[in-house]
Amino acid sequence: MASISPVDVQKALKGASYPADRDDLVALAKGNGADNRLVEKLSHADAGRFDGPNEVQKAVFENE
């Protein structure tokens, strides 16, 4: 099973406007066809709001 890459996160969140709520980003990722593992990591992120894509990357990859 391939791991999630930073490019996968960028593609999943294409069109995101920041700051953004976690639930809005999860919905966007699903709409952009993101891998279920990525959607799960994002939906279980500790932060409820993200100020930019760097915060999202940190939340997705912090426990890898």
Short mmCIF file of C-alpha atoms in Angstrom, two decimals:
data_model
loop_
_atom_site.label_atom_id
_atom_site.label_comp_id
_atom_site.label_asym_id
_atom_site.label_seq_id
_atom_site.Cartn_x
_atom_site.Cartn_y
_atom_site.Cartn_z
CA MET A 1 0.00 0.00 0.00
CA ALA A 2 1.49 3.34 -1.04
CA SER A 3 1.75 6.07 1.52
CA ILE A 4 0.15 9.48 1.20
CA SER A 5 2.43 12.09 -0.35
CA PRO A 6 2.41 15.88 0.00
CA VAL A 7 1.35 16.06 -3.66
CA ASP A 8 -1.69 13.90 -2.83
CA VAL A 9 -2.66 16.43 -0.16
CA GLN A 10 -2.22 19.34 -2.59
CA LYS A 11 -4.41 17.63 -5.19
CA ALA A 12 -7.06 16.75 -2.62
CA LEU A 13 -7.28 20.35 -1.41
CA LYS A 14 -7.17 22.03 -4.81
CA GLY A 15 -9.40 25.10 -4.66
CA ALA A 16 -9.28 25.47 -0.88
CA SER A 17 -9.57 28.95 0.61
CA TYR A 18 -7.85 29.63 3.91
CA PRO A 19 -8.46 29.94 6.75
CA ALA A 20 -10.64 26.84 6.47
CA ASP A 21 -12.52 24.58 8.86
CA ARG A 22 -11.50 20.94 9.02
CA ASP A 23 -14.96 19.74 7.94
CA ASP A 24 -14.89 22.01 4.88
CA LEU A 25 -11.50 20.63 3.87
CA VAL A 26 -12.68 17.05 4.38
CA ALA A 27 -15.67 17.72 2.11
CA LEU A 28 -13.41 19.35 -0.49
CA ALA A 29 -10.98 16.42 -0.39
CA LYS A 30 -13.84 13.96 -0.91
CA GLY A 31 -15.16 16.05 -3.79
CA ASN A 32 -11.70 16.10 -5.37
CA GLY A 33 -11.52 12.29 -5.22
CA ALA A 34 -8.97 12.00 -2.42
CA ASP A 35 -7.85 8.60 -1.18
CA ASN A 36 -9.87 7.39 1.82
CA ARG A 37 -6.74 7.21 3.97
CA LEU A 38 -6.09 10.88 3.36
CA VAL A 39 -9.70 11.80 4.12
CA GLU A 40 -9.50 9.82 7.38
CA LYS A 41 -6.25 11.50 8.46
CA LEU A 42 -7.67 14.91 7.69
CA SER A 43 -10.97 14.24 9.44
CA HIS A 44 -9.14 13.09 12.58
CA ALA A 45 -6.70 16.01 12.66
CA ASP A 46 -6.46 17.71 16.05
CA ALA A 47 -6.95 21.17 14.59
CA GLY A 48 -10.48 22.27 13.82
CA ARG A 49 -9.31 25.15 11.64
CA PHE A 50 -6.32 25.63 9.37
CA ASP A 51 -4.73 28.96 8.43
CA GLY A 52 -2.96 27.55 5.37
CA PRO A 53 -1.77 24.48 3.51
CA ASN A 54 1.37 24.14 5.64
CA GLU A 55 -0.80 23.56 8.71
CA VAL A 56 -2.75 20.90 6.84
CA GLN A 57 0.45 19.13 5.76
CA LYS A 58 1.73 19.19 9.34
CA ALA A 59 -1.52 17.71 10.67
CA VAL A 60 -1.66 14.96 8.04
CA PHE A 61 1.99 13.89 8.38
CA GLU A 62 2.74 14.52 12.06
CA ASN A 63 2.21 10.87 13.10
CA GLU A 64 3.89 9.14 10.17
#
